[in-house]
Coordinates of C-alpha atoms in Angstrom, one line a residue:
X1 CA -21.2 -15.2 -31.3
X2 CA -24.1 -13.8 -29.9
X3 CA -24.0 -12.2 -26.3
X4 CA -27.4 -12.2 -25.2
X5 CA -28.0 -14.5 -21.7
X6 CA -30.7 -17.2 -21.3
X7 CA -32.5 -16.6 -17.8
X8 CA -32.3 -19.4 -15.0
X9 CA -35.4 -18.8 -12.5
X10 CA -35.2 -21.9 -10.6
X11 CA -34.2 -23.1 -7.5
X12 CA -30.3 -24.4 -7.3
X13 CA -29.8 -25.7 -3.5
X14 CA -26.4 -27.6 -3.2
X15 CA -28.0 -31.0 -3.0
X16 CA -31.2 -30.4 -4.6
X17 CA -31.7 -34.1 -6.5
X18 CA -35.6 -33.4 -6.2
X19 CA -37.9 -35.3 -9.1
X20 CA -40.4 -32.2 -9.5
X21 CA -37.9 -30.7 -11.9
X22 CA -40.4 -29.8 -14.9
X23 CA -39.2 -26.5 -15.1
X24 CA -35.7 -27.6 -15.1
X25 CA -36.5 -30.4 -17.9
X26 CA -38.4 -27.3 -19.8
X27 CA -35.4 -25.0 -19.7
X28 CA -33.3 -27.4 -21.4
X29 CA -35.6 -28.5 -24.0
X30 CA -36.7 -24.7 -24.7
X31 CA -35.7 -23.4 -28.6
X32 CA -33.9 -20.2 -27.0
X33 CA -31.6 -22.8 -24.8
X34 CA -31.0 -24.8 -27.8
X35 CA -30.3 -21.8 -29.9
X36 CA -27.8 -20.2 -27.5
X37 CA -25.8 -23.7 -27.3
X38 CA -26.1 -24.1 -30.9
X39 CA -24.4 -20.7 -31.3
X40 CA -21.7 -21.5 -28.7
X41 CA -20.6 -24.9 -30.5
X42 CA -23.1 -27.6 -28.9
X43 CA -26.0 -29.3 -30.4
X44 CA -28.2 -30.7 -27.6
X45 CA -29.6 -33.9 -27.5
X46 CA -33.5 -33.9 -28.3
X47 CA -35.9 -34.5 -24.8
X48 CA -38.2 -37.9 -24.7
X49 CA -40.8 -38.9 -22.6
X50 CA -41.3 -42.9 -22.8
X51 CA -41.6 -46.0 -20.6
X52 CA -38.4 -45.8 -19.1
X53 CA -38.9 -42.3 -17.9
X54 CA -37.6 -38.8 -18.9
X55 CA -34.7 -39.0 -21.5
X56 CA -32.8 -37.6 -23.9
X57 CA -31.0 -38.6 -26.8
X58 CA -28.4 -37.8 -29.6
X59 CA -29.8 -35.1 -32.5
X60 CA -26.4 -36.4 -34.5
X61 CA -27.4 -39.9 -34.9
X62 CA -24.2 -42.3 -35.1
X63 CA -22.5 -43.5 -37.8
X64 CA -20.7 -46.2 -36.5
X65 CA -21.8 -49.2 -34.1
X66 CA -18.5 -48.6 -32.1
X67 CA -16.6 -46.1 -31.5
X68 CA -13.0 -46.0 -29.6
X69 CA -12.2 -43.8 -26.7
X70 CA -10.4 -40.6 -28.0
X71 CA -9.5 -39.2 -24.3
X72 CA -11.4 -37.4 -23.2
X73 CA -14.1 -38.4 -24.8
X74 CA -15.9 -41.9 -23.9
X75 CA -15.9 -44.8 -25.9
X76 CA -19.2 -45.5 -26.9
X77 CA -21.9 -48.1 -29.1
X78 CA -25.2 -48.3 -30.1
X79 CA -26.6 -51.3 -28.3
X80 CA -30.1 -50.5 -26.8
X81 CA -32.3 -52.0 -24.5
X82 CA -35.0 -54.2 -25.9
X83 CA -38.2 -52.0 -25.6
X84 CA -42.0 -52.4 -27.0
X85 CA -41.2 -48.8 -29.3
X86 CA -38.2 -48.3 -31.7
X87 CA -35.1 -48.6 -29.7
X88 CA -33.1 -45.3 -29.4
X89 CA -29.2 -45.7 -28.7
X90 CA -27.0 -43.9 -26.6
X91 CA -30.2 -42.0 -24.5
X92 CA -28.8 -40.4 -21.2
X93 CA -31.2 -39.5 -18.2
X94 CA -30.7 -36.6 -15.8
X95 CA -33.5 -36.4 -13.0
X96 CA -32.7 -33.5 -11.2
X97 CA -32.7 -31.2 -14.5
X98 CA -29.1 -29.6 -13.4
X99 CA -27.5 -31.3 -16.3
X100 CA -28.2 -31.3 -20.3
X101 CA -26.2 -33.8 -22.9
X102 CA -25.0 -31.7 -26.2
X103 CA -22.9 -32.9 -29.3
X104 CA -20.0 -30.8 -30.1
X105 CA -19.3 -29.7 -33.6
X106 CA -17.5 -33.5 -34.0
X107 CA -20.5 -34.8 -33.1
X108 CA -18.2 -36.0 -29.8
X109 CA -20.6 -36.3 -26.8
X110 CA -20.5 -34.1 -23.4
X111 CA -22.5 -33.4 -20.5
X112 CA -23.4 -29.9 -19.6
X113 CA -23.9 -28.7 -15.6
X114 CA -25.3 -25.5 -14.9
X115 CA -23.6 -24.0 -12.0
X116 CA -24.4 -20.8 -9.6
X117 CA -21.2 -18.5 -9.8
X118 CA -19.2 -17.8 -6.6
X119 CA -19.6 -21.3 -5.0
X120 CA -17.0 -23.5 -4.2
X121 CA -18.4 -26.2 -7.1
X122 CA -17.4 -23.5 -9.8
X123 CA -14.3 -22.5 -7.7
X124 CA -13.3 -26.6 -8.3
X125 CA -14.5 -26.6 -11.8
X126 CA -12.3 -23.5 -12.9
X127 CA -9.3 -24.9 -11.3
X128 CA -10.3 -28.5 -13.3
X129 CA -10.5 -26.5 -16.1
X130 CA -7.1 -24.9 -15.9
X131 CA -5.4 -28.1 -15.5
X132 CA -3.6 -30.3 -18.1
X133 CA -5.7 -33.3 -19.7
X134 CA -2.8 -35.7 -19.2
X135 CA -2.6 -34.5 -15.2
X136 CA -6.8 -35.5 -15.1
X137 CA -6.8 -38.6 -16.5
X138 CA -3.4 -40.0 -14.6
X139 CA -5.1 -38.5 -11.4
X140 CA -8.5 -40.3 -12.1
X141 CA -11.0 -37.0 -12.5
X142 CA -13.5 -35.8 -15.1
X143 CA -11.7 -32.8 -16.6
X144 CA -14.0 -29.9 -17.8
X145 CA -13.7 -29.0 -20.7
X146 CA -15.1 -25.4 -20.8
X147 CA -16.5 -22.9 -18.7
X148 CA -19.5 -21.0 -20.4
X149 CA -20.8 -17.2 -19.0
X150 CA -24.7 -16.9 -18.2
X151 CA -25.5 -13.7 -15.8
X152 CA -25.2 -15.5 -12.1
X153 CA -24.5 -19.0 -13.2
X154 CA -21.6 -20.7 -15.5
X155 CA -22.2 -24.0 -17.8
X156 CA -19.5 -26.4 -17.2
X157 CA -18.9 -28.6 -20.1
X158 CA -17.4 -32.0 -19.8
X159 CA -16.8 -35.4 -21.5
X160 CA -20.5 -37.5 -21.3
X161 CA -18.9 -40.5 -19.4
X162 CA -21.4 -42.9 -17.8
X163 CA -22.4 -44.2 -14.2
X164 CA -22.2 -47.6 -12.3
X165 CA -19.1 -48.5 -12.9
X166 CA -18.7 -51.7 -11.9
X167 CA -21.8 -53.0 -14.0
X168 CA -22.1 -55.7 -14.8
X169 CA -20.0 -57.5 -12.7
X170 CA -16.8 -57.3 -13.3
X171 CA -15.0 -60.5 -13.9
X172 CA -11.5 -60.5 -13.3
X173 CA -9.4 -59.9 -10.0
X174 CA -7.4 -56.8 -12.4
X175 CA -10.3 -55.1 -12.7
X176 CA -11.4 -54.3 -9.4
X177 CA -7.7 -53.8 -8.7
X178 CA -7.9 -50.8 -11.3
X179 CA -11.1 -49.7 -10.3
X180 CA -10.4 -49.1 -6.4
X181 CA -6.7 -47.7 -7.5
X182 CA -8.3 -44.9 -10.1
X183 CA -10.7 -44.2 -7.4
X184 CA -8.1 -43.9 -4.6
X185 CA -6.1 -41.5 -6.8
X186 CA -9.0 -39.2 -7.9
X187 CA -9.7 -38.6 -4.2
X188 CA -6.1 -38.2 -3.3
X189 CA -6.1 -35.6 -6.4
X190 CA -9.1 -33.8 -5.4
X191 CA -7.1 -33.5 -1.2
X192 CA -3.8 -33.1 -2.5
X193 CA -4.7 -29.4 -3.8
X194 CA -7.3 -29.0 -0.8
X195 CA -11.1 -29.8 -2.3
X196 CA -13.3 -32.4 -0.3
X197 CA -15.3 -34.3 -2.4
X198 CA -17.8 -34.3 0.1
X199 CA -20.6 -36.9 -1.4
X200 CA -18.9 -40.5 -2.1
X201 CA -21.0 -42.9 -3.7
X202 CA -21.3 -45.1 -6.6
X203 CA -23.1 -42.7 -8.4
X204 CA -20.1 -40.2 -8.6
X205 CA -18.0 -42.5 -9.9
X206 CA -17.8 -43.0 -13.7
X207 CA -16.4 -44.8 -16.4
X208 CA -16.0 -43.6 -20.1
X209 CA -18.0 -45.9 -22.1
X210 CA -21.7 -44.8 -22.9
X211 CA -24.0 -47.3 -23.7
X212 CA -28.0 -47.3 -23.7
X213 CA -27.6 -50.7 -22.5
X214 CA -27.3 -49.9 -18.4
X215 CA -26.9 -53.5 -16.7
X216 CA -26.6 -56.1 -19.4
X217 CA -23.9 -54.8 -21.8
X218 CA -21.2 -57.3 -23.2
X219 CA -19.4 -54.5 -24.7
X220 CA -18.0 -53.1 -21.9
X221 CA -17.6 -56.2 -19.7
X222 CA -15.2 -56.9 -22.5
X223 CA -13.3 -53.7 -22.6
X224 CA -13.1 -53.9 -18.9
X225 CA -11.5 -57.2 -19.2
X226 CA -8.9 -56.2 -21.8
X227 CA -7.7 -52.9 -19.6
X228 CA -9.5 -50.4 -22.2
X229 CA -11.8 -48.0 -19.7
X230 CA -10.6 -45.2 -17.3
X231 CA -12.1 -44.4 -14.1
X232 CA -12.6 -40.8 -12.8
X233 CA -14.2 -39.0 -9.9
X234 CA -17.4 -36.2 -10.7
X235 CA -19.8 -34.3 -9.6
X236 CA -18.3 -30.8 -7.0
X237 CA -22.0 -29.7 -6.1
X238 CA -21.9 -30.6 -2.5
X239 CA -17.7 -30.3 -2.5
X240 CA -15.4 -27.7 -0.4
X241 CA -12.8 -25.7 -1.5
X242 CA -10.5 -25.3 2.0
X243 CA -8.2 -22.7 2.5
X244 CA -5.0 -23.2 0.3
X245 CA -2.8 -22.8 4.0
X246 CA -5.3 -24.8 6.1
X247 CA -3.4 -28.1 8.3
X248 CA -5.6 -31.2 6.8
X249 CA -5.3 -33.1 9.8
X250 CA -6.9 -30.2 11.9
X251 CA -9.6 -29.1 10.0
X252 CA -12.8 -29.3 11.1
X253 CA -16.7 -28.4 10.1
X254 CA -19.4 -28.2 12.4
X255 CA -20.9 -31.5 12.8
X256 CA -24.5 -31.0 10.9
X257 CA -22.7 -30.3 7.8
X258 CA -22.3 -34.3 7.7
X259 CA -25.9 -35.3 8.6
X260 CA -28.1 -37.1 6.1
X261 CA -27.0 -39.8 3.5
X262 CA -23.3 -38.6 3.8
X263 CA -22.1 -39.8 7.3
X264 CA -22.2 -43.4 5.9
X265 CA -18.7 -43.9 8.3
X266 CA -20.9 -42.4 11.3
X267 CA -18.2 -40.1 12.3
X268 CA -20.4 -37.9 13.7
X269 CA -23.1 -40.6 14.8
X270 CA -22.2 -40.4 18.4
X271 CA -23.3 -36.4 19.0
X272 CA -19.8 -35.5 17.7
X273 CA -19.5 -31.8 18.0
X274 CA -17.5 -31.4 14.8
X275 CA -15.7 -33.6 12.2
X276 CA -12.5 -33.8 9.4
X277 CA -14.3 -33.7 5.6
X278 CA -11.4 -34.8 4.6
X279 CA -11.1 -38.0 7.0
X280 CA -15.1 -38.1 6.7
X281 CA -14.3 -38.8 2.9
X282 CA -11.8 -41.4 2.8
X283 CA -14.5 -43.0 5.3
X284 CA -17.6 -42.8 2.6
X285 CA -15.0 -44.5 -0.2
X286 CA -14.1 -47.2 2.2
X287 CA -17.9 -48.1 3.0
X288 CA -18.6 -48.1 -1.0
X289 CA -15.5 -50.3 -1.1
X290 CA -16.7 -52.4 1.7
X291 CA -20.3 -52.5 0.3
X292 CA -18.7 -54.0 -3.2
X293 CA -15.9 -56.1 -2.3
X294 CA -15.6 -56.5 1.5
X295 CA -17.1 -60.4 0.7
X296 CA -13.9 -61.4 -1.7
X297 CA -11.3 -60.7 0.7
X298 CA -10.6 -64.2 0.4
X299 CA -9.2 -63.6 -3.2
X300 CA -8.0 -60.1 -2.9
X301 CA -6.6 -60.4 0.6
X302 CA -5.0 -56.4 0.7
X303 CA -8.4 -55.6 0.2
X304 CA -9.1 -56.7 4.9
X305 CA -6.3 -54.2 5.7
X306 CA -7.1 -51.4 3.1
X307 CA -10.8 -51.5 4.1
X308 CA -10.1 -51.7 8.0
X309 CA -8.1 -48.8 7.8
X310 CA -10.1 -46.7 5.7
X311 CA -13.7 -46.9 7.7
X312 CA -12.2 -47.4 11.2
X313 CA -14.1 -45.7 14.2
X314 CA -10.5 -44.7 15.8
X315 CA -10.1 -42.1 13.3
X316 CA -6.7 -40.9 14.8
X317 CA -5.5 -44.4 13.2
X318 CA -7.9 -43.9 9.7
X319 CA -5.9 -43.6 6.8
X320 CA -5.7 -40.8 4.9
X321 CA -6.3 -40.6 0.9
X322 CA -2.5 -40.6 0.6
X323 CA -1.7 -43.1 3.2
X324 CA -4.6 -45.5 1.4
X325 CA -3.2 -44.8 -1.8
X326 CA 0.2 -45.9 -1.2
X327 CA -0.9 -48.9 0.8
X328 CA -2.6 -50.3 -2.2
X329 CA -0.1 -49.3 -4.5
X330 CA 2.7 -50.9 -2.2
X331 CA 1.0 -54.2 -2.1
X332 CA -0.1 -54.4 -5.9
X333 CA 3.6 -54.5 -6.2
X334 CA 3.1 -57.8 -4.7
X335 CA 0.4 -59.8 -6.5
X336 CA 1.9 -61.7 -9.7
X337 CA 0.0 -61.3 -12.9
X338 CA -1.2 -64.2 -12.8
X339 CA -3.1 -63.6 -9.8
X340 CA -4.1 -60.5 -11.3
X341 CA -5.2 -62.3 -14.1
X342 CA -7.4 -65.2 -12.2
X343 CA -11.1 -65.3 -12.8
X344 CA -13.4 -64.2 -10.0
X345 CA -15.5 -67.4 -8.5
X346 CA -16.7 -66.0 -5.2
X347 CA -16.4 -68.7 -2.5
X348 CA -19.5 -66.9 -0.7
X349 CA -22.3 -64.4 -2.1
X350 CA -22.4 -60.6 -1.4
X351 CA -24.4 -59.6 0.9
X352 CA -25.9 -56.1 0.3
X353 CA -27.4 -55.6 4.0
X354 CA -24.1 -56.6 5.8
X355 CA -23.0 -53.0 6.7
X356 CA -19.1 -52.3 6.4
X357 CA -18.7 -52.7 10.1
X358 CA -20.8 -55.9 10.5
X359 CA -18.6 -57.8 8.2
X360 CA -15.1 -60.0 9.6
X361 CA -13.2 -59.2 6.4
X362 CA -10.1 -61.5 8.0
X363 CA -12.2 -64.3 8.1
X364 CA -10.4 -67.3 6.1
X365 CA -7.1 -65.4 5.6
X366 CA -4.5 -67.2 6.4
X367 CA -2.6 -67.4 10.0
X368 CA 0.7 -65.5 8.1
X369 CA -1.2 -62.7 6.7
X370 CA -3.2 -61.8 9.4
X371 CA 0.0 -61.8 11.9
X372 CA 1.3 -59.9 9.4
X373 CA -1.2 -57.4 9.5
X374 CA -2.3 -57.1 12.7
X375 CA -1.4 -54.0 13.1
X376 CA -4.4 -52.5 10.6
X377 CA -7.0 -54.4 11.3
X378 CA -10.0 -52.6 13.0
X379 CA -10.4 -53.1 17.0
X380 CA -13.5 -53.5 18.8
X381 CA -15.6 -50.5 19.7
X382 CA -15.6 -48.8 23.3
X383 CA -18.5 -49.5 25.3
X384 CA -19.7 -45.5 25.3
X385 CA -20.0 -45.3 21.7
X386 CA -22.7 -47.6 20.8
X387 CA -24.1 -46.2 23.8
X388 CA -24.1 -42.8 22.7
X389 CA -24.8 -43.6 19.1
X390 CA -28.3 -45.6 20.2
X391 CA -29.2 -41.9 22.3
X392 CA -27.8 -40.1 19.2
X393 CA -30.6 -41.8 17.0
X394 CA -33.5 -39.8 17.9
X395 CA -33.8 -35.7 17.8
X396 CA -33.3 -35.1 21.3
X397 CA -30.8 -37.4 22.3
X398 CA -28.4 -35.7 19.5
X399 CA -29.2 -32.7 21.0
X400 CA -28.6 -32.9 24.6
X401 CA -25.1 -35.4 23.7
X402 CA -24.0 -32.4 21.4
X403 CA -24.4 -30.0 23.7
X404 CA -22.7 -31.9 26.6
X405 CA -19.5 -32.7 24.1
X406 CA -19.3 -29.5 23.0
X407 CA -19.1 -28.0 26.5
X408 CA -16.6 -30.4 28.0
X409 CA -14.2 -29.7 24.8
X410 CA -14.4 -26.4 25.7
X411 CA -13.9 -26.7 29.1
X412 CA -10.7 -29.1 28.8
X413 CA -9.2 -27.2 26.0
X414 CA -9.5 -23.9 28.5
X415 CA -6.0 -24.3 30.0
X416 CA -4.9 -24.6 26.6
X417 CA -6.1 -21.1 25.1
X418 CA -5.2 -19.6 28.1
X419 CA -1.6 -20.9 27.8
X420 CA -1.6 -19.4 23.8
X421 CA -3.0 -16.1 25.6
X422 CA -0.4 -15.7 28.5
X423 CA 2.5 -16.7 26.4
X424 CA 2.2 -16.0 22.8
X425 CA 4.5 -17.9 20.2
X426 CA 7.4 -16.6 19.8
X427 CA 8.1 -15.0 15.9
X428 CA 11.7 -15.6 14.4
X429 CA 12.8 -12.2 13.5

């Protein structure tokens, strides 16, 4: 094999999902690129420019129209979305430029991420790597599959699997049973051993079945409904590595790390001076849940008590990834198969603008369950904290709130360090 290294001048900011990527889109398209993956094992797909945007499909073109799921490898077909050129199948579209699509020498499709070395994204990727297949797909994650050298930066080769998992719609009460379970066990995965996902959302979810056709395709509404696709979590670049000794429950960030599009749960929307990553997680999956099923409660009735207790504002009471994970587990144990089994007819739309904490997911249940669970279901804000999250909504307000939390934590928790300084703990000899 040869040794020599292909350079990587651009820019790779955690977070970066900019559209001006040109030089990114000419790196992988480049003959030395394709030469030094070619010599490695991987054939990358060939780059297209056409109505749809920038692309990329197969070099190997397929044999078959269908092809099964050989874990971990997706499932895929050759259906293609009706166009004015010549259809291509299977194309796959990247727009940040941080990831290529390659062929391996079984023609057997993968994804390709290039990743800067020492960051906590490769840190999570070599201990993915170093894990059993069988362990990944019972815990719901995408494993990688190999780890490739490049001067400062590492390709990380995984099973193409494809986004939007829950299109189309799915049509059966199992399936979004299974979905929201594999999701609820890739993120208790990822905290068991310590890594915070840290960027929840539907487009880090994926399913393994690849498909040019994106919104309309029968094929897999039909695996979906005979149990035949697996769910996993991806994508580490914005994901933290804690401490291997660290107490969950009490760790804590400062609170900008969870500004922007990832405080969806507004834990820190009321000038908060710091946060949990890991409660702030289990928050973002709840709001995705809420966003896609919070309006069938009426036919999935575990799913007012799951959601209420995974986006609550008290988040002393939130659940945590185990504690949702058994809860859902627990009471799947209770629906029959045939209610498993039942077709969906929604008895009232989904509303995309309803926000998670706007919706009565009780409403309809019946007198029993509710009294039943009482206990979980979300209670009404305090009068301070819309306050303080109205101030909190321009520059300054954050500011001057932040500051003032930030000193009266310190200030109450004074008599508390200076108890820890006068009398130390006490160390069994």
């Amino acid at each position: 094999m040869e040794s020599y290294s292909i350079p990587i001048s651009f820019n790779f900011a955690p977070g970066d999902g900019s559209y001006e990527n040109t030089e990114r889109f000419a790196f992988w398209a480049s003959p030395n690129t394709m030469q030094w993956f070619k010599t490695r094992g991987y054939i990358l797909y060939q780059r297209s420019l056409d109505e749809s945007g920038d692309s990329s499909f197969p070099s190997i073109p397929s044999k078959v129209e269908f092809a099964e799921a050989e874990y971990p490898y997706a499932c895929y077909d050759t259906e293609t979305v009706e166009l004015p050129e010549t259809p291509v199948p299977l194309r796959a579209w990247d727009m940040t430029g941080k990831v290529g699509y390659a062929q391996d020498s079984l023609g057997r499709h993968v994804a390709i991420k290039i990743v800067p070395k020492e960051t906590d994204e490769y840190r999570i990727l070599q201990f993915l790597n170093q894990q059993k297949l069988e362990t990944l797909k019972e815990n719901c994650v995408v494993p990688v599959l190999e780890l490739l050298p490049n001067e400062d930066f590492w390709f990380a080769v995984m099973p193409r699997w494809a986004a939007y998992i829950d299109n189309p719609e799915p049509q059966y009460l199992h399936e979004i049973v299974t979905m929201i379970h594999s999701l609820l066990k890739g993120m208790n995965y990822l905290h068991e051993h310590n890594i915070v996902h840290g960027d929840i959302n539907e487009g880090n979810f994926l399913v393994n079945h690849i498909s040019d056709m994106h919104w309309r395709c029968t094929k897999r509404s039909r695996l979906r409904a005979k149990k035949s696709l697996l769910y996993a979590l991806f994508d580490f670049d914005l994901s933290i590595m804690a401490p291997p000794n660290i107490d969950k429950k009490d760790f804590r960030l400062p609170a900008y790390k969870s500004w922007g599009s990832f405080n969806v749960s507004n834990d820190t929307a009321a000038g908060e001076h710091d946060y949990n990553p890991f409660i702030l997680d289990v928050g973002s999956m709840g709001v995705y849940l809420c966003q896609n099923y919070q309006h069938m409660t009426d036919l999935l009735p575990i799913l007012a008590p799951l959601l209420d207790m995974m986006t609550c504002w008290d988040l002393r009471r939130r659940f945590t990834a185990s504690e949702a994970l058994q809860f859902l587990e627990d009471r799947m144990a209770e629906i029959s198969e045939a209610d498993l089994a039942s077709k969906i007819v929604l008895t009232k739309p989904r509303d995309p603008y309803k926000k998670y904490n706007e919706c009565d997911r009780w409403e309809n249940l019946s007198p029993e369950f509710v009294e039943r669970w009482q206990a979980y279901r979300e209670t009404p804000l305090p009068w301070h904290i819309p306050l303080l999250r109205r101030v909190c909504k321009t520059q300054l307000g954050t500011l001057i709130v932040l500051r003032t939390r930030a000193f009266v934590f310190k200030f109450t928790s004074l008599p508390r360090r200076l108890h820890r300084w006068l009398v130390p703990a006490k160390i069994a000899l």
